[in-house]
PDB file of C-alpha atoms in Angstrom:
ATOM      1  CA  ALA A 171     104.213  98.665  89.918  1.00 79.00           C
ATOM      2  CA  GLN A 172     105.913  99.339  93.200  1.00 89.00           C
ATOM      3  CA  LYS A 173     108.899 101.600  93.437  1.00 95.00           C
ATOM      4  CA  VAL A 174     111.017 103.094  96.236  1.00 97.00           C
ATOM      5  CA  THR A 175     113.153 106.196  95.758  1.00 98.00           C
ATOM      6  CA  GLN A 176     115.849 107.308  98.089  1.00 98.00           C
ATOM      7  CA  ALA A 177     117.067 110.408  96.336  1.00 96.00           C
ATOM      8  CA  GLN A 178     119.966 111.052  98.756  1.00 97.00           C
ATOM      9  CA  THR A 179     122.822 108.931  97.599  1.00 97.00           C
ATOM     10  CA  GLU A 180     125.204 110.002 100.381  1.00 98.00           C
ATOM     11  CA  ILE A 181     124.977 112.161 103.469  1.00 98.00           C
ATOM     12  CA  SER A 182     127.874 113.281 105.697  1.00 98.00           C
ATOM     13  CA  VAL A 183     127.326 114.748 109.125  1.00 97.00           C
ATOM     14  CA  VAL A 184     129.347 115.476 112.160  1.00 97.00           C
ATOM     15  CA  GLU A 185     128.678 113.533 115.295  1.00 97.00           C
ATOM     16  CA  LYS A 186     125.693 114.810 117.385  1.00 97.00           C
ATOM     17  CA  GLU A 187     124.003 116.351 114.349  1.00 97.00           C
ATOM     18  CA  ASP A 188     120.510 115.269 113.550  1.00 98.00           C
ATOM     19  CA  VAL A 189     120.076 113.723 110.107  1.00 98.00           C
ATOM     20  CA  THR A 190     116.957 112.759 108.101  1.00 98.00           C
ATOM     21  CA  LEU A 191     116.996 110.079 105.430  1.00 98.00           C
ATOM     22  CA  ASP A 192     114.200 110.371 102.815  1.00 98.00           C
ATOM     23  CA  CYS A 193     112.128 107.727 101.249  1.00 98.00           C
ATOM     24  CA  VAL A 194     109.388 108.140  98.743  1.00 98.00           C
ATOM     25  CA  TYR A 195     107.404 105.169  97.478  1.00 97.00           C
ATOM     26  CA  GLU A 196     104.895 104.229  94.807  1.00 96.00           C
ATOM     27  CA  THR A 197     102.271 101.630  94.928  1.00 94.00           C
ATOM     28  CA  ARG A 198      98.739 101.070  93.569  1.00 91.00           C
ATOM     29  CA  ASP A 199      97.752  99.006  96.685  1.00 89.00           C
ATOM     30  CA  THR A 200      95.834 100.462  99.502  1.00 89.00           C
ATOM     31  CA  THR A 201      97.388  98.005 101.856  1.00 90.00           C
ATOM     32  CA  TYR A 202     101.155  97.854 101.899  1.00 92.00           C
ATOM     33  CA  TYR A 203     104.073  97.728 104.226  1.00 93.00           C
ATOM     34  CA  LEU A 204     107.171  99.848 104.636  1.00 95.00           C
ATOM     35  CA  PHE A 205     110.466  98.964 106.125  1.00 96.00           C
ATOM     36  CA  TRP A 206     113.862 100.308 106.954  1.00 97.00           C
ATOM     37  CA  TYR A 207     116.965  98.280 107.071  1.00 97.00           C
ATOM     38  CA  LYS A 208     120.511  99.220 108.079  1.00 97.00           C
ATOM     39  CA  GLN A 209     123.518  97.766 106.339  1.00 95.00           C
ATOM     40  CA  PRO A 210     126.776  98.458 108.359  1.00 95.00           C
ATOM     41  CA  PRO A 211     130.156  98.163 106.839  1.00 92.00           C
ATOM     42  CA  SER A 212     130.171  94.386 107.815  1.00 91.00           C
ATOM     43  CA  GLY A 213     127.489  93.889 105.139  1.00 91.00           C
ATOM     44  CA  GLU A 214     124.491  92.274 106.937  1.00 93.00           C
ATOM     45  CA  LEU A 215     121.042  93.745 106.681  1.00 95.00           C
ATOM     46  CA  VAL A 216     119.544  94.680 110.002  1.00 95.00           C
ATOM     47  CA  PHE A 217     115.845  95.215 110.368  1.00 95.00           C
ATOM     48  CA  LEU A 218     114.854  98.561 111.981  1.00 96.00           C
ATOM     49  CA  ILE A 219     111.209  99.070 111.585  1.00 93.00           C
ATOM     50  CA  ARG A 220     108.053  97.926 109.824  1.00 91.00           C
ATOM     51  CA  ARG A 221     104.987 100.064 109.198  1.00 91.00           C
ATOM     52  CA  ASN A 222     101.649  99.201 107.672  1.00 89.00           C
ATOM     53  CA  SER A 223      99.757 101.615 105.457  1.00 92.00           C
ATOM     54  CA  PHE A 224      96.858 102.003 107.950  1.00 89.00           C
ATOM     55  CA  ASP A 225      99.176 103.200 110.737  1.00 87.00           C
ATOM     56  CA  GLU A 226     100.307 106.726 110.116  1.00 84.00           C
ATOM     57  CA  GLN A 227     101.450 107.326 113.676  1.00 85.00           C
ATOM     58  CA  ASN A 228     105.011 108.493 113.884  1.00 87.00           C
ATOM     59  CA  GLU A 229     107.350 106.219 115.864  1.00 88.00           C
ATOM     60  CA  ILE A 230     110.243 106.922 118.053  1.00 89.00           C
ATOM     61  CA  SER A 231     112.752 104.350 119.274  1.00 91.00           C
ATOM     62  CA  GLY A 232     115.598 105.928 121.199  1.00 94.00           C
ATOM     63  CA  ARG A 233     117.469 108.106 118.827  1.00 95.00           C
ATOM     64  CA  TYR A 234     115.503 106.943 115.859  1.00 96.00           C
ATOM     65  CA  SER A 235     112.199 108.223 114.666  1.00 95.00           C
ATOM     66  CA  TRP A 236     110.047 107.705 111.559  1.00 95.00           C
ATOM     67  CA  ASN A 237     107.697 109.963 109.892  1.00 95.00           C
ATOM     68  CA  PHE A 238     105.064 108.242 107.708  1.00 95.00           C
ATOM     69  CA  GLN A 239     102.919 110.547 105.488  1.00 94.00           C
ATOM     70  CA  LYS A 240     100.575 108.796 103.043  1.00 93.00           C
ATOM     71  CA  SER A 241      99.655 112.147 101.481  1.00 93.00           C
ATOM     72  CA  THR A 242     103.160 112.511 100.162  1.00 95.00           C
ATOM     73  CA  SER A 243     103.963 108.866  99.943  1.00 96.00           C
ATOM     74  CA  SER A 244     106.886 109.339 102.180  1.00 97.00           C
ATOM     75  CA  PHE A 245     108.416 107.391 105.053  1.00 97.00           C
ATOM     76  CA  ASN A 246     111.398 109.350 106.353  1.00 97.00           C
ATOM     77  CA  PHE A 247     113.829 108.285 109.010  1.00 97.00           C
ATOM     78  CA  THR A 248     115.582 110.639 111.466  1.00 97.00           C
ATOM     79  CA  ILE A 249     118.555 109.937 113.638  1.00 97.00           C
ATOM     80  CA  THR A 250     118.912 112.347 116.442  1.00 97.00           C
ATOM     81  CA  ALA A 251     122.348 113.095 117.874  1.00 97.00           C
ATOM     82  CA  SER A 252     124.078 110.907 115.355  1.00 97.00           C
ATOM     83  CA  GLN A 253     127.045 108.761 116.365  1.00 97.00           C
ATOM     84  CA  VAL A 254     129.908 107.272 114.410  1.00 97.00           C
ATOM     85  CA  VAL A 255     128.323 103.823 114.848  1.00 96.00           C
ATOM     86  CA  ASP A 256     125.370 105.073 112.783  1.00 97.00           C
ATOM     87  CA  SER A 257     127.589 105.149 109.736  1.00 97.00           C
ATOM     88  CA  ALA A 258     126.024 102.651 107.313  1.00 97.00           C
ATOM     89  CA  VAL A 259     123.892 102.316 104.260  1.00 97.00           C
ATOM     90  CA  TYR A 260     120.244 102.606 105.037  1.00 98.00           C
ATOM     91  CA  PHE A 261     117.588 101.087 102.768  1.00 97.00           C
ATOM     92  CA  CYS A 262     113.907 101.798 102.637  1.00 98.00           C
ATOM     93  CA  ALA A 263     111.775  98.908 101.348  1.00 97.00           C
ATOM     94  CA  LEU A 264     108.123  98.241 100.369  1.00 95.00           C
ATOM     95  CA  SER A 265     105.935  95.122 100.122  1.00 92.00           C
ATOM     96  CA  GLU A 266     102.488  95.098  98.810  1.00 85.00           C
ATOM     97  CA  GLU A 267      99.428  93.313 100.158  1.00 72.00           C
ATOM     98  CA  TYR A 268      99.382  90.368  97.768  1.00 70.00           C
ATOM     99  CA  GLY A 269     102.947  89.279  97.395  1.00 69.00           C
ATOM    100  CA  ASN A 270     105.746  89.012  99.815  1.00 78.00           C
ATOM    101  CA  LYS A 271     108.755  90.374  97.978  1.00 90.00           C
ATOM    102  CA  LEU A 272     110.587  93.426  99.277  1.00 94.00           C
ATOM    103  CA  VAL A 273     111.265  96.142  96.735  1.00 96.00           C
ATOM    104  CA  PHE A 274     114.237  98.126  98.002  1.00 97.00           C
ATOM    105  CA  GLY A 275     115.369 101.707  97.361  1.00 97.00           C
ATOM    106  CA  ALA A 276     118.894 102.402  96.135  1.00 97.00           C
ATOM    107  CA  GLY A 277     120.015 103.170  99.665  1.00 97.00           C
ATOM    108  CA  THR A 278     121.570 106.148 101.354  1.00 97.00           C
ATOM    109  CA  ILE A 279     125.120 106.093 102.581  1.00 97.00           C
ATOM    110  CA  LEU A 280     125.417 107.896 105.892  1.00 98.00           C
ATOM    111  CA  ARG A 281     128.814 108.929 107.088  1.00 98.00           C
ATOM    112  CA  VAL A 282     129.060 110.302 110.637  1.00 98.00           C
ATOM    113  CA  LYS A 283     132.401 111.910 111.402  1.00 97.00           C
ATOM    114  CA  SER A 284     133.764 112.392 114.864  1.00 94.00           C
TER     115      SER A 284
ATOM    116  CA  GLU B 947     117.996  85.638 119.698  1.00 75.00           C
ATOM    117  CA  PRO B 948     117.197  83.397 116.698  1.00 79.00           C
ATOM    118  CA  GLU B 949     119.002  84.389 113.539  1.00 92.00           C
ATOM    119  CA  VAL B 950     119.318  83.338 109.926  1.00 95.00           C
ATOM    120  CA  THR B 951     122.643  81.776 109.089  1.00 96.00           C
ATOM    121  CA  GLN B 952     124.343  81.364 105.783  1.00 97.00           C
ATOM    122  CA  THR B 953     127.312  79.377 104.516  1.00 96.00           C
ATOM    123  CA  PRO B 954     129.778  79.890 103.137  1.00 97.00           C
ATOM    124  CA  SER B 955     130.504  83.538 103.853  1.00 96.00           C
ATOM    125  CA  HIS B 956     132.570  83.808 100.776  1.00 97.00           C
ATOM    126  CA  GLN B 957     132.801  81.639  97.632  1.00 97.00           C
ATOM    127  CA  VAL B 958     135.020  82.040  94.633  1.00 98.00           C
ATOM    128  CA  THR B 959     134.252  79.924  91.564  1.00 97.00           C
ATOM    129  CA  GLN B 960     135.143  79.673  87.916  1.00 97.00           C
ATOM    130  CA  MET B 961     132.686  80.740  85.233  1.00 97.00           C
ATOM    131  CA  GLY B 962     130.479  77.805  84.138  1.00 97.00           C
ATOM    132  CA  GLN B 963     130.692  76.065  87.493  1.00 98.00           C
ATOM    133  CA  GLU B 964     127.792  75.239  89.657  1.00 98.00           C
ATOM    134  CA  VAL B 965     127.500  76.648  93.146  1.00 98.00           C
ATOM    135  CA  ILE B 966     125.186  75.965  96.002  1.00 97.00           C
ATOM    136  CA  LEU B 967     124.534  78.567  98.599  1.00 98.00           C
ATOM    137  CA  ARG B 968     123.193  77.390 101.904  1.00 97.00           C
ATOM    138  CA  CYS B 969     120.865  79.011 104.440  1.00 97.00           C
ATOM    139  CA  VAL B 970     119.287  77.966 107.758  1.00 97.00           C
ATOM    140  CA  PRO B 971     116.237  80.149 108.288  1.00 95.00           C
ATOM    141  CA  ILE B 972     114.825  80.988 111.690  1.00 94.00           C
ATOM    142  CA  SER B 973     113.348  77.775 112.956  1.00 90.00           C
ATOM    143  CA  ASN B 974     109.621  78.617 113.248  1.00 87.00           C
ATOM    144  CA  HIS B 975     109.492  80.649 110.039  1.00 91.00           C
ATOM    145  CA  LEU B 976     107.694  79.429 107.068  1.00 89.00           C
ATOM    146  CA  TYR B 977     108.566  81.786 104.208  1.00 91.00           C
ATOM    147  CA  PHE B 978     112.011  81.841 102.746  1.00 94.00           C
ATOM    148  CA  TYR B 979     113.663  84.174 100.341  1.00 95.00           C
ATOM    149  CA  TRP B 980     116.793  84.860  98.367  1.00 98.00           C
ATOM    150  CA  TYR B 981     117.885  88.325  97.415  1.00 98.00           C
ATOM    151  CA  ARG B 982     121.126  89.539  95.744  1.00 98.00           C
ATOM    152  CA  GLN B 983     123.107  92.753  95.927  1.00 96.00           C
ATOM    153  CA  ILE B 984     125.574  93.503  93.216  1.00 96.00           C
ATOM    154  CA  LEU B 985     128.436  95.525  94.694  1.00 92.00           C
ATOM    155  CA  GLY B 986     127.437  99.042  95.389  1.00 88.00           C
ATOM    156  CA  GLN B 987     123.834  98.583  94.133  1.00 91.00           C
ATOM    157  CA  LYS B 988     120.442  98.056  95.593  1.00 92.00           C
ATOM    158  CA  VAL B 989     119.154  94.726  97.077  1.00 96.00           C
ATOM    159  CA  GLU B 990     117.106  92.800  94.534  1.00 97.00           C
ATOM    160  CA  PHE B 991     114.479  90.087  95.085  1.00 96.00           C
ATOM    161  CA  LEU B 992     115.175  86.780  93.482  1.00 97.00           C
ATOM    162  CA  VAL B 993     112.620  84.240  94.815  1.00 96.00           C
ATOM    163  CA  SER B 994     110.263  83.468  97.606  1.00 93.00           C
ATOM    164  CA  PHE B 995     109.518  79.938  98.846  1.00 93.00           C
ATOM    165  CA  TYR B 996     106.595  78.602 100.915  1.00 90.00           C
ATOM    166  CA  ASN B 997     105.145  75.136 101.556  1.00 87.00           C
ATOM    167  CA  ASN B 998     107.922  73.498  99.494  1.00 90.00           C
ATOM    168  CA  GLU B 999     107.330  75.433  96.344  1.00 92.00           C
ATOM    169  CA  ILE B1000     108.186  78.799  94.757  1.00 93.00           C
ATOM    170  CA  SER B1001     105.519  81.381  95.561  1.00 90.00           C
ATOM    171  CA  GLU B1002     107.060  84.221  93.596  1.00 91.00           C
ATOM    172  CA  LYS B1003     110.158  84.830  91.498  1.00 94.00           C
ATOM    173  CA  SER B1004     111.723  87.806  89.669  1.00 95.00           C
ATOM    174  CA  GLU B1005     113.006  88.097  86.153  1.00 95.00           C
ATOM    175  CA  ILE B1006     116.510  87.568  87.386  1.00 95.00           C
ATOM    176  CA  PHE B1007     115.609  84.095  88.610  1.00 96.00           C
ATOM    177  CA  ASP B1008     115.908  82.273  85.326  1.00 94.00           C
ATOM    178  CA  ASP B1009     116.484  78.629  84.534  1.00 95.00           C
ATOM    179  CA  GLN B1010     120.049  78.841  85.828  1.00 96.00           C
ATOM    180  CA  PHE B1011     118.698  79.208  89.319  1.00 97.00           C
ATOM    181  CA  SER B1012     116.891  76.798  91.569  1.00 97.00           C
ATOM    182  CA  VAL B1013     115.919  76.567  95.180  1.00 97.00           C
ATOM    183  CA  GLU B1014     115.349  73.598  97.456  1.00 95.00           C
ATOM    184  CA  ARG B1015     114.524  72.830 101.009  1.00 92.00           C
ATOM    185  CA  PRO B1016     116.279  69.438 101.212  1.00 87.00           C
ATOM    186  CA  ASP B1017     115.505  68.871 104.875  1.00 87.00           C
ATOM    187  CA  GLY B1018     113.661  70.508 107.763  1.00 79.00           C
ATOM    188  CA  SER B1019     116.307  73.121 108.374  1.00 87.00           C
ATOM    189  CA  ASN B1020     118.309  74.060 105.183  1.00 93.00           C
ATOM    190  CA  PHE B1021     117.228  76.276 102.291  1.00 96.00           C
ATOM    191  CA  THR B1022     119.531  76.383  99.280  1.00 97.00           C
ATOM    192  CA  LEU B1023     120.059  78.392  96.225  1.00 98.00           C
ATOM    193  CA  LYS B1024     121.788  76.624  93.229  1.00 98.00           C
ATOM    194  CA  ILE B1025     123.257  78.448  90.314  1.00 98.00           C
ATOM    195  CA  ARG B1026     123.906  75.804  87.603  1.00 96.00           C
ATOM    196  CA  SER B1027     126.358  77.460  85.379  1.00 95.00           C
ATOM    197  CA  THR B1028     127.738  80.630  86.873  1.00 97.00           C
ATOM    198  CA  LYS B1029     128.378  83.816  84.816  1.00 97.00           C
ATOM    199  CA  LEU B1030     130.641  86.773  85.561  1.00 97.00           C
ATOM    200  CA  GLU B1031     127.491  88.813  86.260  1.00 96.00           C
ATOM    201  CA  ASP B1032     126.339  86.464  88.984  1.00 97.00           C
ATOM    202  CA  SER B1033     129.117  87.932  91.235  1.00 98.00           C
ATOM    203  CA  ALA B1034     127.202  89.512  94.085  1.00 98.00           C
ATOM    204  CA  MET B1035     126.272  89.255  97.751  1.00 97.00           C
ATOM    205  CA  TYR B1036     123.412  86.732  98.136  1.00 98.00           C
ATOM    206  CA  PHE B1037     121.139  87.171 101.074  1.00 98.00           C
ATOM    207  CA  CYS B1038     118.819  84.606 102.502  1.00 97.00           C
ATOM    208  CA  ALA B1039     115.859  85.846 104.567  1.00 96.00           C
ATOM    209  CA  SER B1040     112.981  84.292 106.396  1.00 94.00           C
ATOM    210  CA  SER B1041     109.636  85.456 107.754  1.00 91.00           C
ATOM    211  CA  ALA B1042     106.953  83.979 110.039  1.00 87.00           C
ATOM    212  CA  SER B1043     103.383  83.672 108.868  1.00 70.00           C
ATOM    213  CA  SER B1044     101.268  80.637 108.283  1.00 52.00           C
ATOM    214  CA  GLY B1045      99.561  81.650 105.098  1.00 55.00           C
ATOM    215  CA  ARG B1046      99.897  84.680 102.957  1.00 58.00           C
ATOM    216  CA  ALA B1047     102.901  86.566 104.103  1.00 53.00           C
ATOM    217  CA  LEU B1048     101.083  89.828 104.651  1.00 71.00           C
ATOM    218  CA  GLY B1049     103.963  92.202 104.935  1.00 78.00           C
ATOM    219  CA  GLU B1050     105.720  90.113 107.599  1.00 85.00           C
ATOM    220  CA  THR B1051     109.120  91.361 108.615  1.00 90.00           C
ATOM    221  CA  GLN B1052     111.921  89.486 106.777  1.00 93.00           C
ATOM    222  CA  TYR B1053     115.042  88.716 108.765  1.00 94.00           C
ATOM    223  CA  PHE B1054     118.184  88.515 106.748  1.00 96.00           C
ATOM    224  CA  GLY B1055     121.288  86.354 107.084  1.00 96.00           C
ATOM    225  CA  PRO B1056     124.770  87.737 106.886  1.00 95.00           C
ATOM    226  CA  GLY B1057     125.064  87.040 103.155  1.00 97.00           C
ATOM    227  CA  THR B1058     127.358  84.960 100.969  1.00 98.00           C
ATOM    228  CA  ARG B1059     129.721  86.963  98.800  1.00 97.00           C
ATOM    229  CA  LEU B1060     130.018  85.093  95.441  1.00 98.00           C
ATOM    230  CA  LEU B1061     132.863  85.954  93.137  1.00 98.00           C
ATOM    231  CA  VAL B1062     132.803  84.403  89.581  1.00 98.00           C
ATOM    232  CA  LEU B1063     136.134  84.543  87.782  1.00 97.00           C
TER     233      LEU B1063
END
């Protein structure tokens, strides 16, 4: 069965600090897909990134970067030089090869203070 | 940029009443989904829909729930007889893909906040 664990319930940082959000997943499939979504206070779910299990290259997009390590079943998300607008709940999610549902982690609340 | 839209944004209903939540997926997408998020909790999968039929559903999606694509643009979730525990944010999502949805990105609508009194 698939499972996503985000052990950090809430993180508070001061603006300009770097912050890493952890995500650990479980699946029996060899092909799977990992995602991060952002849920700002307004409530919508905003897609950030998708990764397939065969692509372990780290990715950087502006201040965002993702570290995918199959050996530890982790897909961590780092925000560099955090800003107040980064304050949100961040969800990690997994979908397996045969099936298209997303299984979400519990989410990490990120509070960035000015 | 194309987006998923949902109506209404908020709905308040009495226990036992029927509600219909509406969604307009992104126009060239073929897979449609409903998820729910009880306040302060994780997002949970309810159902996926492809080619005019349910392709997968969760244990939450019992006989009280149904989905329909009544025309070429709308996708609806009906709850026949609402319960207090149905109070949640309901998200519609859609993804492209003409076949098995192999991990396609799902784009979410803004949600409908349902409150059952």
